CSV table of C-alpha atoms in Angstrom, one decimal:
chain,number,residue,atom,x,y,z
J,1495,MET,CA,159.0,69.3,41.0
J,1496,PRO,CA,162.0,68.5,43.2
J,1497,LYS,CA,162.1,65.0,44.5
J,1498,VAL,CA,161.3,64.8,48.3
J,1499,ASN,CA,163.7,62.5,50.2
J,1500,VAL,CA,161.9,61.2,53.2
J,1501,TYR,CA,165.2,60.0,55.1
J,1502,ALA,CA,166.5,63.6,54.6
J,1503,ILE,CA,163.2,64.9,56.1
J,1504,TYR,CA,163.4,62.5,59.1
J,1505,SER,CA,167.1,63.2,59.7
J,1506,LEU,CA,166.6,67.0,59.9
J,1507,TRP,CA,163.4,66.4,62.0
J,1508,LEU,CA,165.2,64.1,64.4
J,1509,ARG,CA,168.2,66.6,64.7
J,1510,GLU,CA,165.7,69.3,65.9
J,1511,MET,CA,164.3,67.0,68.4
J,1512,ILE,CA,167.5,66.0,69.9
J,1513,ARG,CA,168.7,69.7,70.2
J,1514,PHE,CA,165.3,70.5,71.8
J,1515,PHE,CA,165.7,67.8,74.6
J,1516,ARG,CA,169.4,68.7,75.1
J,1517,LEU,CA,169.0,72.5,75.5
J,1518,LYS,CA,167.1,72.4,78.6
J,1519,SER,CA,167.8,76.0,79.2
J,1520,ARG,CA,166.3,76.9,75.8
J,1521,VAL,CA,163.2,75.1,76.9
J,1522,PHE,CA,163.1,76.7,80.3
J,1523,GLY,CA,163.7,80.2,78.6
J,1524,SER,CA,161.0,79.7,76.0
J,1525,LEU,CA,158.3,78.7,78.3
J,1526,ALA,CA,158.9,81.0,81.3
J,1527,PRO,CA,157.5,84.1,79.7
J,1528,PRO,CA,154.2,82.4,78.5
J,1529,PHE,CA,153.8,80.9,81.9
J,1530,PHE,CA,154.2,84.3,83.7
J,1531,PHE,CA,152.0,85.9,81.3
J,1532,LEU,CA,149.3,83.3,82.0
J,1533,ALA,CA,149.7,83.4,85.8
J,1534,PHE,CA,150.1,87.2,86.3
J,1535,LEU,CA,147.5,88.4,83.7
J,1536,GLY,CA,145.1,85.3,84.4
J,1537,PHE,CA,145.0,86.0,88.2
J,1538,GLY,CA,145.3,89.6,88.0
J,1539,PHE,CA,142.4,90.3,85.7
J,1540,ARG,CA,140.4,87.3,86.7
J,1541,SER,CA,137.9,89.3,88.7
J,1542,ALA,CA,137.9,92.4,86.6
J,1543,ALA,CA,134.8,93.0,84.0
J,1544,MET,CA,136.3,92.9,80.7
J,1545,PRO,CA,133.9,93.8,77.8
J,1546,ALA,CA,133.0,91.4,75.1
J,1547,ILE,CA,134.1,88.3,76.8
J,1548,PRO,CA,131.4,85.8,76.4
J,1549,GLU,CA,129.1,85.3,79.5
J,1550,GLY,CA,130.2,82.4,81.6
J,1551,VAL,CA,133.9,82.3,80.5
J,1552,ASP,CA,136.4,83.5,83.0
J,1553,TYR,CA,139.3,85.5,81.9
J,1554,ILE,CA,141.8,82.6,82.5
J,1555,SER,CA,139.7,80.4,80.3
J,1556,PHE,CA,139.7,83.2,77.6
J,1557,LEU,CA,143.5,84.0,78.2
J,1558,ALA,CA,144.9,80.5,78.1
J,1559,PRO,CA,144.3,79.9,74.4
J,1560,GLY,CA,145.9,83.1,73.6
J,1561,ILE,CA,149.0,82.4,75.5
J,1562,ILE,CA,149.3,79.0,73.7
J,1563,GLY,CA,149.1,81.0,70.4
J,1564,MET,CA,151.8,83.4,71.7
J,1565,THR,CA,154.0,80.4,72.6
J,1566,LEU,CA,153.7,79.0,69.1
J,1567,LEU,CA,154.3,82.4,67.6
J,1568,PHE,CA,157.5,83.0,69.5
J,1569,SER,CA,158.9,79.5,69.3
J,1570,SER,CA,158.2,79.1,65.6
J,1571,THR,CA,159.2,82.4,64.4
J,1572,PHE,CA,162.5,82.3,66.1
J,1573,GLY,CA,163.3,78.9,64.8
J,1574,GLY,CA,164.8,80.7,61.8
J,1575,LEU,CA,167.5,81.8,64.3
J,1576,SER,CA,168.7,78.2,64.3
J,1577,MET,CA,169.2,78.3,60.4
J,1578,LEU,CA,171.5,81.2,60.8
J,1579,TRP,CA,173.4,79.4,63.4
J,1580,ASP,CA,173.9,76.5,61.1
J,1581,ARG,CA,174.9,78.9,58.4
J,1582,GLU,CA,177.5,80.4,60.9
J,1583,PHE,CA,179.0,77.1,61.8
J,1584,GLY,CA,179.1,75.6,58.4
J,1585,PHE,CA,176.3,72.8,58.8
J,1586,LEU,CA,174.0,74.4,56.6
J,1587,ARG,CA,176.5,74.3,53.8
J,1588,GLU,CA,177.1,70.6,54.3
J,1589,ILE,CA,173.4,69.7,54.1
J,1590,MET,CA,172.8,71.9,51.0
J,1591,VAL,CA,175.5,70.2,49.1
J,1592,ALA,CA,174.2,66.9,49.9
J,1593,PRO,CA,172.5,65.0,47.2
J,1594,VAL,CA,168.9,65.9,48.3
J,1595,SER,CA,166.5,68.6,47.1
J,1596,ARG,CA,166.3,71.9,49.1
J,1597,LEU,CA,162.6,71.2,49.4
J,1598,SER,CA,163.3,68.1,51.5
J,1599,ILE,CA,165.6,70.4,53.7
J,1600,VAL,CA,162.9,72.9,54.1
J,1601,ILE,CA,160.3,70.3,54.9
J,1602,GLY,CA,162.6,68.7,57.5
J,1603,ARG,CA,163.7,71.8,59.3
J,1604,THR,CA,159.9,73.0,59.3
J,1605,ALA,CA,158.8,69.8,60.7
J,1606,GLY,CA,161.3,69.8,63.5
J,1607,GLY,CA,160.4,73.4,64.3
J,1608,VAL,CA,156.5,72.7,64.1
J,1609,THR,CA,157.0,69.7,66.5
J,1610,THR,CA,159.1,71.4,69.1
J,1611,ALA,CA,156.5,74.5,69.0
J,1612,VAL,CA,153.6,72.1,69.5
J,1613,MET,CA,155.0,70.5,72.3
J,1614,GLN,CA,155.8,73.7,74.1
J,1615,GLY,CA,152.2,74.8,73.4
J,1616,LEU,CA,151.0,71.6,75.0
J,1617,ILE,CA,153.3,72.0,78.1
J,1618,ILE,CA,151.5,75.6,78.5
J,1619,LEU,CA,148.2,73.9,78.3
J,1620,VAL,CA,148.9,71.9,81.4
J,1621,PRO,CA,149.2,75.1,83.9
J,1622,GLY,CA,146.2,76.5,82.0
J,1623,MET,CA,144.1,73.6,83.1
J,1624,VAL,CA,145.5,73.8,86.6
J,1625,MET,CA,144.5,77.4,86.8
J,1626,GLY,CA,141.0,76.8,85.7
J,1627,LEU,CA,140.7,76.3,82.0
J,1628,GLU,CA,138.1,73.7,81.2
J,1629,ILE,CA,138.7,72.0,78.0
J,1630,SER,CA,135.2,71.4,75.9
J,1631,GLY,CA,136.0,67.8,75.3
J,1632,LEU,CA,138.3,65.4,73.3
J,1633,GLY,CA,136.9,66.6,69.9
J,1634,GLY,CA,137.8,70.0,70.8
J,1635,PHE,CA,141.4,69.0,72.0
J,1636,LEU,CA,142.2,67.3,68.9
J,1637,LEU,CA,140.8,70.2,67.0
J,1638,SER,CA,143.3,72.4,68.9
J,1639,LEU,CA,146.1,70.3,67.8
J,1640,VAL,CA,145.4,71.0,64.3
J,1641,PHE,CA,145.2,74.7,64.9
J,1642,MET,CA,148.6,74.4,66.7
J,1643,VAL,CA,150.1,72.7,63.8
J,1644,LEU,CA,148.9,75.3,61.4
J,1645,ILE,CA,150.0,78.2,63.5
J,1646,ALA,CA,153.4,76.8,64.0
J,1647,THR,CA,153.8,75.9,60.4
J,1648,THR,CA,152.7,79.5,59.4
J,1649,PHE,CA,155.2,81.2,61.5
J,1650,ASN,CA,158.1,78.7,61.4
J,1651,SER,CA,157.9,78.9,57.5
J,1652,LEU,CA,157.9,82.9,57.8
J,1653,GLY,CA,160.9,82.9,60.2
J,1654,LEU,CA,162.7,80.5,57.6
J,1655,ALA,CA,161.8,83.0,54.8
J,1656,PHE,CA,163.5,86.0,56.5
J,1657,ALA,CA,166.4,83.7,57.7
J,1658,SER,CA,166.9,82.8,54.0
J,1659,ARG,CA,167.4,86.4,53.1
J,1660,MET,CA,169.6,87.3,56.1
J,1661,LYS,CA,173.2,86.5,57.3
J,1662,ASP,CA,173.3,88.4,60.5
J,1663,MET,CA,171.7,86.9,63.6
J,1664,SER,CA,171.4,90.2,65.5
J,1665,GLY,CA,169.5,91.8,62.6
J,1666,PHE,CA,167.1,88.8,62.4
J,1667,SER,CA,166.5,89.1,66.1
J,1668,LEU,CA,165.5,92.8,65.6
J,1669,ILE,CA,163.3,92.2,62.7
J,1670,MET,CA,161.5,89.2,64.5
J,1671,ASN,CA,160.8,91.3,67.5
J,1672,PHE,CA,159.7,94.2,65.4
J,1673,MET,CA,157.2,91.7,63.7
J,1674,VAL,CA,156.0,89.2,66.3
J,1675,PHE,CA,155.0,91.7,69.1
J,1676,PRO,CA,152.4,93.3,66.7
J,1677,LEU,CA,151.3,90.1,65.5
J,1678,PHE,CA,150.7,88.9,69.0
J,1679,LEU,CA,149.0,92.1,70.4
J,1680,LEU,CA,146.7,92.4,67.3
J,1681,SER,CA,145.7,88.7,67.6
J,1682,GLY,CA,143.2,89.1,70.4
J,1683,ALA,CA,145.2,86.8,72.7
J,1684,LEU,CA,145.0,89.2,75.5
J,1685,PHE,CA,141.5,90.7,75.0
J,1686,PRO,CA,138.8,90.5,72.4
J,1687,ILE,CA,139.6,92.2,69.3
J,1688,SER,CA,136.1,93.9,69.2
J,1689,ASN,CA,137.4,96.2,72.0
J,1690,LEU,CA,139.8,97.7,69.5
J,1691,PRO,CA,139.0,100.8,67.5
J,1692,THR,CA,137.8,100.2,63.8
J,1693,TRP,CA,141.2,100.9,62.2
J,1694,LEU,CA,143.1,98.6,64.5
J,1695,ARG,CA,140.4,95.9,64.1
J,1696,SER,CA,141.0,95.9,60.3
J,1697,LEU,CA,144.8,95.2,61.0
J,1698,SER,CA,143.8,92.3,63.3
J,1699,TYR,CA,141.8,90.7,60.4
J,1700,LEU,CA,145.0,90.6,58.2
J,1701,ASP,CA,146.9,88.8,61.1
J,1702,PRO,CA,147.1,85.0,60.7
J,1703,LEU,CA,147.5,84.5,64.4
J,1704,THR,CA,144.0,86.1,65.0
J,1705,TYR,CA,142.4,83.2,63.4
J,1706,GLY,CA,144.7,80.8,65.1
J,1707,VAL,CA,143.9,82.2,68.6
J,1708,ASP,CA,140.4,82.4,67.8
J,1709,GLY,CA,140.4,78.6,66.6
J,1710,LEU,CA,142.2,77.6,69.6
J,1711,ARG,CA,139.6,79.4,71.9
J,1712,GLY,CA,136.7,77.8,69.9
J,1713,SER,CA,138.1,74.4,70.2
J,1714,LEU,CA,139.3,74.4,73.7
J,1715,VAL,CA,136.7,76.7,75.3
J,1716,GLY,CA,133.8,76.5,73.0
J,1717,VAL,CA,133.7,80.3,72.2
J,1718,SER,CA,134.9,82.0,69.3
J,1719,ALA,CA,134.4,85.3,67.2
J,1720,PHE,CA,134.4,83.6,63.9
J,1721,PRO,CA,132.9,80.3,62.6
J,1722,PRO,CA,135.8,77.5,63.3
J,1723,ALA,CA,135.6,76.4,59.7
J,1724,LEU,CA,136.4,79.9,58.7
J,1725,ASP,CA,139.5,80.1,61.1
J,1726,LEU,CA,140.6,76.8,59.8
J,1727,ALA,CA,140.3,77.7,56.1
J,1728,ILE,CA,142.0,81.0,56.6
J,1729,LEU,CA,144.9,79.5,58.6
J,1730,ALA,CA,145.4,76.7,56.2
J,1731,VAL,CA,145.7,79.1,53.3
J,1732,CYS,CA,148.2,81.3,55.4
J,1733,SER,CA,150.0,78.1,56.2
J,1734,ALA,CA,150.4,76.9,52.8
J,1735,GLY,CA,151.4,80.3,51.4
J,1736,ALA,CA,154.0,80.8,54.0
J,1737,LEU,CA,155.5,77.3,53.4
J,1738,GLY,CA,155.6,77.9,49.8
J,1739,LEU,CA,157.3,81.4,50.4
J,1740,GLY,CA,159.8,79.9,52.7
J,1741,ALA,CA,160.6,77.1,50.3
J,1742,TYR,CA,160.9,79.6,47.4
J,1743,LEU,CA,163.4,82.0,49.2
J,1744,PHE,CA,165.3,79.0,50.6
J,1745,GLU,CA,165.8,77.6,47.2
J,1746,LYS,CA,167.1,80.9,46.1
J,1747,SER,CA,169.5,81.5,49.0
J,1748,ASP,CA,173.2,80.9,48.7
J,1749,VAL,CA,175.6,79.6,51.5
J,1750,GLU,CA,179.1,81.3,51.3
């Protein structure tokens, strides 16, 4: 097994943090769409009777965990784009010829992407609480952090896996858009998946984000379609599998 270099992991994580806080336009651009989704859909459908929403839960409380999941999905998946930028400008070549294992590079980049994605998810949580989301308690909030980390790890690793096999940034964006929107819409972020026809519901069960959103909803609001332990177990398996796939494909990738 390749040796893990803690200093290399920390350096790559710190680089992602610095980039995140320096690029204020990137932060604003990534947070504006989820905020508008939450505000317009939340208030627009707040008084509407939507089937299968648990009794006593208003639509904003139901929607807010889904929008947090959406934020994590988009910010994590497109984290692979930064790898293509690094490839384009030569930084990736420099770190790959350094005397550290590629596994350390994968862990460092993933840790940075996960941290920034979770931070954005927490930022979206604030307007959700202002609009009416009532968190079930401190334990539920801490459990939601676990689900955020697992969601971000899953999709950041998938973004890294795709970026490892591609060299064209525009092609990567097209493929990611083709992938993330079905994942988002099938996850039950906007409406209960029980409202979907049977064949679409079957696809929802294959979507890792379904269990992430359901876990966030169960931990933050106290209602979920599946047992929280099942959500946690499935998402943990998906996270580990995606991380392993991303590490494997990155190990096999080359830098020109």
